Short mmCIF file of C-alpha atoms in Angstrom, two decimals:
data_model
loop_
_atom_site.label_atom_id
_atom_site.label_comp_id
_atom_site.label_asym_id
_atom_site.label_seq_id
_atom_site.Cartn_x
_atom_site.Cartn_y
_atom_site.Cartn_z
CA MET A 1 175.58 142.30 -114.46
CA THR A 2 173.77 140.76 -111.97
CA HIS A 3 173.42 140.82 -108.54
CA PHE A 4 173.06 137.50 -106.60
CA ALA A 5 171.76 136.95 -103.21
CA VAL A 6 173.02 133.67 -101.50
CA VAL A 7 170.86 132.12 -98.79
CA ALA A 8 171.77 129.41 -96.81
CA PRO A 9 172.01 127.83 -93.47
CA PRO A 10 175.13 129.14 -91.59
CA TYR A 11 177.09 125.82 -91.70
CA PRO A 12 180.49 125.59 -93.20
CA SER A 13 180.15 122.83 -95.83
CA HIS A 14 176.97 124.71 -97.36
CA PHE A 15 178.91 127.72 -97.83
CA GLN A 16 182.01 125.84 -99.14
CA ALA A 17 179.79 124.52 -101.98
CA LEU A 18 178.00 127.45 -102.55
CA GLN A 19 181.27 129.66 -103.01
CA ALA A 20 182.34 127.42 -105.86
CA VAL A 21 179.19 128.09 -107.77
CA ALA A 22 179.57 132.15 -106.42
CA GLY A 23 183.11 131.96 -107.79
CA ALA A 24 182.23 130.72 -111.31
CA LEU A 25 179.61 133.56 -111.30
CA LEU A 26 182.12 136.21 -110.20
CA ALA A 27 184.53 135.18 -113.30
CA ARG A 28 181.36 136.12 -115.67
CA GLY A 29 181.37 139.42 -113.72
CA HIS A 30 178.32 139.10 -111.63
CA GLN A 31 178.11 140.25 -108.05
CA VAL A 32 177.46 137.60 -105.45
CA THR A 33 176.33 138.51 -101.73
CA PHE A 34 175.93 136.34 -98.99
CA PHE A 35 173.12 137.27 -96.19
CA GLN A 36 173.01 135.28 -92.77
CA GLN A 37 174.01 135.90 -89.11
CA GLY A 38 177.18 137.77 -88.82
CA ASP A 39 179.02 135.14 -87.20
CA ALA A 40 178.66 133.23 -90.82
CA ALA A 41 180.99 135.45 -92.63
CA ARG A 42 183.62 133.20 -91.19
CA TRP A 43 183.12 130.75 -93.87
CA LEU A 44 183.79 133.16 -96.65
CA ASP A 45 187.51 133.13 -97.71
CA ASP A 46 186.83 134.74 -101.27
CA PRO A 47 187.60 138.62 -100.42
CA ARG A 48 185.58 139.08 -104.02
CA LEU A 49 182.18 138.07 -102.21
CA GLY A 50 179.72 140.13 -100.33
CA PHE A 51 178.14 139.82 -96.63
CA VAL A 52 175.47 141.47 -95.03
CA ALA A 53 174.72 140.51 -91.54
CA LEU A 54 171.51 140.01 -90.47
CA GLY A 55 169.87 139.55 -87.22
CA ALA A 56 171.81 141.16 -84.31
CA ALA A 57 169.37 140.86 -81.86
CA SER A 58 168.20 137.75 -82.28
CA HIS A 59 171.48 136.21 -83.28
CA PRO A 60 174.24 138.53 -81.52
CA PRO A 61 178.00 137.57 -82.07
CA GLY A 62 179.03 134.44 -80.55
CA SER A 63 175.62 133.09 -81.17
CA LEU A 64 176.60 130.85 -83.96
CA ASN A 65 178.84 128.60 -81.74
CA GLU A 66 176.45 127.58 -79.62
CA ALA A 67 173.98 126.77 -82.61
CA LEU A 68 177.05 124.27 -84.15
CA LYS A 69 177.38 122.74 -80.83
CA LEU A 70 173.72 121.83 -80.88
CA ALA A 71 174.20 120.56 -84.95
CA ALA A 72 177.07 118.47 -84.11
CA ALA A 73 175.42 116.51 -81.56
CA PRO A 74 171.40 116.67 -82.33
CA ASN A 75 171.19 112.86 -81.13
CA GLY A 76 168.28 112.03 -78.65
CA PRO A 77 164.69 113.92 -78.73
CA LEU A 78 165.47 116.90 -76.35
CA ARG A 79 168.49 117.73 -78.53
CA LEU A 80 166.73 117.09 -81.86
CA ARG A 81 163.95 119.32 -80.77
CA ARG A 82 166.22 122.17 -79.51
CA LEU A 83 167.81 121.81 -83.15
CA ILE A 84 164.72 121.90 -84.54
CA GLY A 85 164.04 125.14 -82.90
CA GLN A 86 166.83 126.77 -83.52
CA LEU A 87 166.73 125.82 -87.35
CA ALA A 88 163.34 127.59 -87.47
CA GLY A 89 164.23 130.30 -85.50
CA THR A 90 167.19 131.36 -87.91
CA SER A 91 164.61 131.04 -90.79
CA ALA A 92 162.24 133.51 -88.70
CA MET A 93 164.86 135.67 -88.39
CA LEU A 94 165.85 135.46 -92.29
CA CYS A 95 162.13 136.41 -93.13
CA GLN A 96 162.25 139.11 -91.20
CA ALA A 97 165.14 140.69 -92.21
CA LEU A 98 165.78 139.92 -95.40
CA PRO A 99 162.86 141.94 -97.36
CA ASP A 100 164.56 145.24 -96.39
CA ALA A 101 168.15 143.87 -96.67
CA LEU A 102 167.69 142.48 -100.56
CA ARG A 103 166.12 145.69 -101.50
CA ALA A 104 168.52 147.58 -99.81
CA ALA A 105 171.39 145.53 -101.79
CA GLN A 106 169.24 145.96 -104.76
CA VAL A 107 169.49 142.26 -105.63
CA ASP A 108 168.37 140.81 -108.72
CA ALA A 109 168.28 137.19 -108.40
CA VAL A 110 168.46 134.28 -105.17
CA LEU A 111 170.23 131.44 -104.71
CA CYS A 112 168.16 129.69 -102.28
CA ASP A 113 169.84 126.42 -100.34
CA GLN A 114 166.95 123.93 -100.27
CA MET A 115 167.73 123.69 -96.52
CA GLU A 116 166.99 127.28 -95.64
CA PRO A 117 163.24 128.17 -97.12
CA ALA A 118 163.71 132.22 -96.38
CA GLY A 119 165.42 132.98 -99.20
CA ALA A 120 162.96 131.27 -101.76
CA LEU A 121 159.98 132.58 -99.62
CA ILE A 122 161.45 136.67 -99.42
CA GLY A 123 162.73 136.17 -103.03
CA GLU A 124 158.97 135.22 -104.61
CA ALA A 125 157.40 137.75 -102.13
CA LEU A 126 160.00 140.73 -103.70
CA GLY A 127 159.39 139.28 -107.46
CA LEU A 128 162.87 138.38 -107.78
CA PRO A 129 163.70 134.79 -109.78
CA ILE A 130 165.00 132.32 -107.23
CA ILE A 131 167.11 129.16 -108.19
CA SER A 132 167.02 126.07 -105.67
CA MET A 133 170.65 124.89 -104.65
CA ALA A 134 170.94 121.29 -103.18
CA CYS A 135 173.96 121.26 -101.10
CA ALA A 136 172.51 118.31 -99.13
CA LEU A 137 170.85 115.28 -100.81
CA PRO A 138 167.84 117.12 -102.57
CA VAL A 139 164.57 117.14 -100.62
CA ASN A 140 162.24 116.54 -103.56
CA ARG A 141 159.77 114.04 -102.44
CA GLU A 142 158.45 111.01 -104.16
CA ALA A 143 156.95 107.74 -103.45
CA GLY A 144 159.02 104.86 -103.05
CA VAL A 145 161.92 107.26 -102.04
CA PRO A 146 163.30 107.33 -98.55
CA LEU A 147 163.66 111.03 -97.14
CA PRO A 148 167.22 112.16 -97.28
CA VAL A 149 167.51 111.51 -93.76
CA MET A 150 166.68 107.73 -93.39
CA PRO A 151 169.33 104.87 -93.63
CA PHE A 152 167.49 102.74 -95.65
CA GLY A 153 166.92 102.75 -99.50
CA PRO A 154 164.16 101.57 -101.82
CA GLY A 155 162.03 98.32 -102.41
CA ARG A 156 160.23 98.75 -98.88
CA ASP A 157 156.81 98.35 -97.86
CA ALA A 158 155.21 101.81 -98.87
CA ARG A 159 153.67 102.19 -95.20
CA LEU A 160 157.52 102.96 -94.12
CA TYR A 161 158.02 105.76 -96.44
CA GLU A 162 154.69 107.24 -95.46
CA GLY A 163 155.26 106.66 -91.45
CA THR A 164 158.62 108.18 -91.59
CA GLU A 165 157.30 111.14 -93.61
CA GLN A 166 154.74 111.68 -91.02
CA VAL A 167 156.63 111.58 -88.24
CA HIS A 168 159.10 113.75 -89.99
CA ASP A 169 156.75 116.27 -90.84
CA TRP A 170 155.23 116.48 -87.00
CA LEU A 171 158.82 116.95 -86.01
CA MET A 172 159.28 120.07 -88.23
CA LYS A 173 156.23 121.69 -87.32
CA PRO A 174 158.20 124.48 -85.64
CA LEU A 175 159.71 125.14 -89.46
CA GLN A 176 156.31 124.76 -91.08
CA ALA A 177 154.96 127.48 -88.51
CA VAL A 178 157.26 129.83 -89.69
CA ILE A 179 156.90 128.91 -93.52
CA ASP A 180 152.82 129.51 -92.98
CA ASP A 181 153.49 132.84 -91.27
CA THR A 182 155.86 134.05 -93.86
CA CYS A 183 153.13 132.96 -96.81
CA ARG A 184 150.22 134.56 -94.54
CA ARG A 185 152.13 138.13 -94.17
CA HIS A 186 153.28 138.34 -98.07
CA GLY A 187 150.32 137.24 -99.68
CA LEU A 188 151.91 133.93 -100.91
CA PRO A 189 150.44 130.77 -101.37
CA ALA A 190 150.43 128.15 -98.76
CA ARG A 191 152.63 125.06 -99.20
CA HIS A 192 154.26 122.18 -97.06
CA GLY A 193 157.47 121.98 -95.89
CA LEU A 194 161.10 122.51 -97.69
CA GLN A 195 159.66 120.72 -100.68
CA GLY A 196 157.07 123.35 -101.14
CA CYS A 197 159.62 125.98 -101.30
CA LEU A 198 161.42 124.70 -104.43
CA SER A 199 162.24 127.20 -107.57
CA PRO A 200 159.98 127.06 -110.54
CA LEU A 201 163.06 128.02 -112.84
CA ALA A 202 165.84 126.04 -111.84
CA GLN A 203 166.35 123.16 -109.18
CA ILE A 204 170.40 122.53 -108.85
CA SER A 205 171.71 119.55 -106.90
CA GLN A 206 175.13 117.99 -106.30
CA THR A 207 173.78 114.66 -106.23
CA LEU A 208 174.08 113.07 -109.55
CA ALA A 209 171.33 110.88 -110.50
CA ALA A 210 174.15 107.56 -110.69
CA PHE A 211 174.45 107.97 -107.02
CA ASP A 212 170.95 108.62 -106.08
CA PHE A 213 168.09 106.49 -105.59
CA PRO A 214 166.25 105.39 -108.81
CA ARG A 215 163.73 108.52 -109.16
CA ARG A 216 160.61 108.92 -111.65
CA ALA A 217 159.10 112.50 -110.58
CA LEU A 218 161.72 114.81 -110.32
CA PRO A 219 160.81 118.08 -112.53
CA ASP A 220 161.96 118.82 -116.06
CA HIS A 221 164.11 121.71 -114.69
CA PHE A 222 165.90 119.83 -112.05
CA HIS A 223 169.38 119.68 -112.83
CA ALA A 224 172.16 117.01 -111.12
CA VAL A 225 175.62 118.80 -111.90
CA GLY A 226 177.97 117.07 -109.38
CA PRO A 227 180.20 118.61 -107.13
CA TRP A 228 180.49 122.39 -106.63
CA ARG A 229 184.11 122.58 -106.20
CA ARG A 230 186.74 125.37 -107.12
CA SER A 231 189.67 124.11 -109.00
CA SER A 232 192.54 122.99 -106.45
CA GLU A 233 196.20 121.66 -107.14
CA ALA A 234 196.91 121.50 -103.47
CA VAL A 235 198.95 118.71 -102.10
CA GLY A 236 199.94 117.39 -98.60
CA ASP A 237 203.31 117.76 -98.09
CA TRP A 238 203.82 114.96 -95.76
CA LEU A 239 206.19 112.09 -96.08
CA LEU A 240 204.14 108.75 -96.30
CA ASP A 241 205.33 105.04 -97.10
CA PRO A 242 204.52 104.26 -100.29
CA ASP A 243 204.45 100.71 -99.67
CA ARG A 244 202.05 100.72 -97.12
CA PRO A 245 198.13 101.44 -97.81
CA LEU A 246 196.96 104.98 -96.58
CA VAL A 247 193.42 105.29 -95.02
CA PHE A 248 192.09 109.05 -95.00
CA ALA A 249 189.71 109.77 -92.31
CA SER A 250 187.75 112.86 -92.04
CA LEU A 251 184.27 113.90 -89.97
CA GLY A 252 183.88 117.36 -91.40
CA THR A 253 184.05 120.74 -89.60
CA LEU A 254 180.81 119.92 -87.38
CA GLN A 255 182.00 116.45 -86.14
CA GLY A 256 185.69 116.80 -85.85
CA HIS A 257 185.70 117.39 -82.14
CA ARG A 258 184.65 113.29 -81.58
CA PHE A 259 187.98 112.08 -80.18
CA ASP A 260 186.10 108.84 -79.33
CA LEU A 261 185.62 108.01 -82.51
CA PHE A 262 188.73 109.16 -84.44
CA LEU A 263 190.54 106.73 -81.32
CA ARG A 264 188.76 103.76 -82.66
CA ILE A 265 189.46 104.50 -86.21
CA ALA A 266 193.27 105.04 -85.29
CA GLN A 267 193.22 101.61 -83.54
CA ALA A 268 191.58 99.59 -86.44
CA CYS A 269 193.98 101.11 -88.52
CA ARG A 270 197.23 99.90 -86.17
CA SER A 271 196.04 96.37 -86.32
CA LEU A 272 195.91 96.37 -89.80
CA ASN A 273 199.58 97.86 -89.92
CA VAL A 274 198.27 100.71 -92.42
CA GLN A 275 198.52 104.58 -92.35
CA LEU A 276 196.27 106.98 -91.26
CA LEU A 277 195.98 110.50 -91.97
CA LEU A 278 193.54 111.94 -89.98
CA ALA A 279 192.18 115.51 -90.41
CA HIS A 280 189.87 116.91 -87.20
CA CYS A 281 189.00 120.34 -88.57
CA GLY A 282 190.36 121.88 -85.67
CA GLY A 283 188.03 119.88 -83.20
CA LEU A 284 190.54 118.47 -80.97
CA ASP A 285 193.53 119.91 -78.79
CA SER A 286 197.20 119.05 -78.80
CA ASP A 287 196.64 116.19 -75.89
CA GLN A 288 194.01 114.40 -77.89
CA GLN A 289 196.06 114.59 -81.07
CA ALA A 290 199.22 113.34 -79.38
CA ARG A 291 197.02 110.30 -78.07
CA LEU A 292 195.94 109.36 -81.90
CA ARG A 293 199.16 109.45 -82.70
CA HIS A 294 200.30 107.15 -79.95
CA SER A 295 197.47 104.98 -81.18
CA GLY A 296 197.87 104.38 -84.33
CA ALA A 297 197.32 107.67 -86.72
CA THR A 298 200.47 108.44 -88.82
CA ILE A 299 199.38 111.75 -89.39
CA VAL A 300 196.92 113.90 -87.36
CA THR A 301 196.13 117.58 -88.72
CA ASP A 302 193.55 119.81 -88.73
CA PHE A 303 192.71 120.10 -92.35
CA ALA A 304 194.13 118.45 -95.46
CA PRO A 305 193.76 119.34 -98.94
CA GLN A 306 190.61 117.05 -99.30
CA GLN A 307 190.63 116.40 -103.23
CA TRP A 308 194.09 115.33 -103.02
CA ALA A 309 193.31 113.02 -99.71
CA VAL A 310 191.00 111.31 -101.33
CA ARG A 311 192.72 110.71 -104.66
CA VAL A 312 195.93 109.09 -102.90
CA ALA A 313 193.90 107.22 -100.28
CA HIS A 314 192.92 103.58 -100.39
CA VAL A 315 190.14 103.85 -98.30
CA VAL A 316 188.04 106.88 -97.27
CA ILE A 317 186.26 107.19 -93.62
CA SER A 318 183.64 109.56 -93.40
CA HIS A 319 180.59 110.67 -91.64
CA GLY A 320 178.57 110.62 -94.59
CA GLY A 321 178.94 114.36 -95.28
CA LEU A 322 178.02 114.72 -99.04
CA ASN A 323 181.21 116.69 -100.18
CA THR A 324 183.45 114.50 -98.79
CA VAL A 325 181.49 111.46 -100.29
CA LEU A 326 181.47 112.80 -103.82
CA ASP A 327 185.13 113.92 -103.53
CA ALA A 328 186.06 110.05 -103.02
CA VAL A 329 183.29 109.16 -105.44
CA ALA A 330 184.85 110.86 -108.12
CA ALA A 331 188.43 109.83 -107.00
CA HIS A 332 187.16 106.03 -107.47
CA THR A 333 188.28 105.25 -103.72
CA PRO A 334 186.35 103.03 -101.80
CA LEU A 335 184.24 104.42 -98.59
CA LEU A 336 183.69 103.40 -94.99
CA VAL A 337 180.55 105.83 -94.05
CA LEU A 338 179.74 106.29 -90.06
CA PRO A 339 176.61 108.21 -90.41
CA ILE A 340 176.03 110.71 -87.51
CA ALA A 341 173.21 113.41 -88.42
CA PHE A 342 171.23 115.26 -90.82
CA ASP A 343 171.56 113.47 -94.21
CA GLN A 344 174.59 111.68 -93.64
CA PRO A 345 172.61 108.29 -92.90
CA GLY A 346 170.76 108.97 -96.21
CA VAL A 347 174.37 109.39 -97.91
CA GLY A 348 175.37 106.20 -96.45
CA ALA A 349 172.62 104.20 -97.68
CA ARG A 350 173.42 105.59 -100.93
CA VAL A 351 177.09 104.51 -101.09
CA ALA A 352 175.88 100.92 -99.97
CA TYR A 353 173.10 100.32 -102.63
CA HIS A 354 175.86 101.31 -105.37
CA GLY A 355 178.27 99.44 -103.91
CA LEU A 356 180.86 102.36 -103.16
CA GLY A 357 181.76 100.69 -99.59
CA GLU A 358 180.57 99.97 -96.28
CA VAL A 359 178.56 101.24 -93.87
CA LEU A 360 178.99 101.20 -90.05
CA PRO A 361 176.98 102.74 -87.05
CA ARG A 362 178.95 105.38 -85.49
CA TRP A 363 179.18 103.34 -82.34
CA ALA A 364 180.97 100.55 -83.93
CA GLY A 365 184.08 99.32 -81.94
CA ALA A 366 187.70 99.00 -83.58
CA ARG A 367 187.49 95.35 -84.26
CA ARG A 368 184.49 96.26 -86.61
CA ILE A 369 186.06 98.97 -88.24
CA ALA A 370 189.00 96.95 -88.86
CA ALA A 371 187.24 94.34 -90.61
CA SER A 372 185.20 96.57 -92.88
CA LEU A 373 188.75 98.37 -93.69
CA GLY A 374 190.25 94.87 -94.35
CA ARG A 375 187.50 94.13 -96.46
CA LEU A 376 187.93 97.24 -98.75
CA LEU A 377 191.32 97.31 -99.04
CA ALA A 378 191.72 93.74 -99.93
CA ALA A 379 188.84 93.91 -102.75
CA PRO A 380 189.37 96.52 -105.79
CA LEU A 381 185.97 98.77 -106.14
CA ALA A 382 183.72 97.68 -108.86
CA GLU A 383 183.29 99.30 -112.06
CA HIS A 384 180.49 101.95 -112.28
CA PRO A 385 180.54 102.92 -115.43
CA ALA A 386 177.09 105.05 -115.09
CA LEU A 387 178.83 107.09 -112.39
CA THR A 388 181.89 107.48 -113.82
CA ALA A 389 180.19 108.66 -117.39
CA ALA A 390 177.79 111.30 -114.97
CA LEU A 391 181.00 112.40 -113.15
CA ASN A 392 182.79 113.53 -116.40
CA HIS A 393 179.77 114.99 -118.19
CA ALA A 394 178.05 116.56 -114.88
CA GLY A 395 179.97 119.77 -115.08
CA GLY A 396 179.74 120.80 -111.44
CA ALA A 397 179.92 124.51 -110.71
CA GLN A 398 180.42 126.19 -114.02
CA ARG A 399 177.58 124.19 -115.32
CA ALA A 400 175.29 125.50 -112.13
CA ALA A 401 176.46 128.63 -113.29
CA ASP A 402 175.21 128.15 -116.85
CA ILE A 403 172.01 127.14 -115.52
CA ILE A 404 171.54 129.91 -113.03
CA GLN A 405 172.28 132.49 -116.09
CA ARG A 406 170.11 131.35 -118.47
CA ALA A 407 167.44 130.72 -115.96
CA VAL A 408 167.52 134.72 -114.67
CA ASP A 409 167.85 135.87 -118.53
CA SER A 410 164.62 134.35 -119.32
CA ARG A 411 162.69 134.28 -116.18
CA ARG A 412 161.62 131.09 -117.60
CA PRO A 413 162.27 127.00 -116.39
CA VAL A 414 165.46 125.69 -117.73
CA LEU A 415 165.04 122.40 -118.77
CA SER A 416 167.41 119.60 -117.93
CA SER A 417 167.10 118.72 -121.64
CA ASP A 418 168.64 122.06 -122.59
CA PHE A 419 171.92 120.63 -120.92
CA SER A 420 172.08 116.99 -122.02
#
């Protein structure tokens, strides 16, 4: 039995995806424990998983709520600077607390979310095998491929990619300072950015090559295994009209409070006389929900069984969260993406690049949203045989567990060709 630590940002989408991989490892007799600030335990719903709370002094109970509010609306230079500072503060706390915590828990290996460098740095410092996990778009850089946060694709002037990387790295200086300090304290080689903290054994991503932009420089131990999901047979029990198209709209847990955007979506659906199943993930109050029903939403709920919802819907409206988008892609349901933050512009750019739907700015009005929905409802989604084949053979959480187990057992790089 191997005891795996999971170190990831304290966001529900990351915990949700990593729980699926953790579940596959638990089923094989391993032990899995998440390490984060205490408030993050709320995102775990599998009682078999362990959780160790860290940083009570700097990240006391209740502090995550304020951090999530900032992450939900990072737009504008001041809020973006605060968000990056907050992310760096969490990484610094983890880098301080993890050495003793991992030793005390007798951890054997670390599953490291690509967006949180602490797991990789401390795992390396302790001589533990580390595996990189890309819940979001992979941070692996190469010439001609835009950063995940950028809303455009390949084929642009090389100076655009170089310039955006320079601006990004300047903004991320607080996090780089944490990386530099941790490397000095533990005698580790210097490295640059998140992309410098990736595993030499295995890097595992939800983003399939057929959904990404063309790449030529991924390492041989990079594995695109598709969505990490727990098997779910849950279905919605709402009464729907089989003769009217259904639109499913979700902006994820962090963005579920955006009433104004939901209102424009509801108005657009009413103008098209289509049904709208709207999931706000607990972000709206009862009055706001009632107003949305009055404005055109057929069903307004906190949560809906997402894999079912994207299958029965004719169009999925999303903020560009990778989990929702990949579920829609797997269901062959067209997407209307309204990116808000983080890697969502990059996800939207990939949806447009592969002809999987349309992308609008988050401030688009009801008429513009209705026009996009009308086009998506009128024309069937084009066939994507390469993407369909990749999804059918990717392997998801079970394939990820296979790779992790082999990497830890062998302590050698696990090549993608070993699983082709």
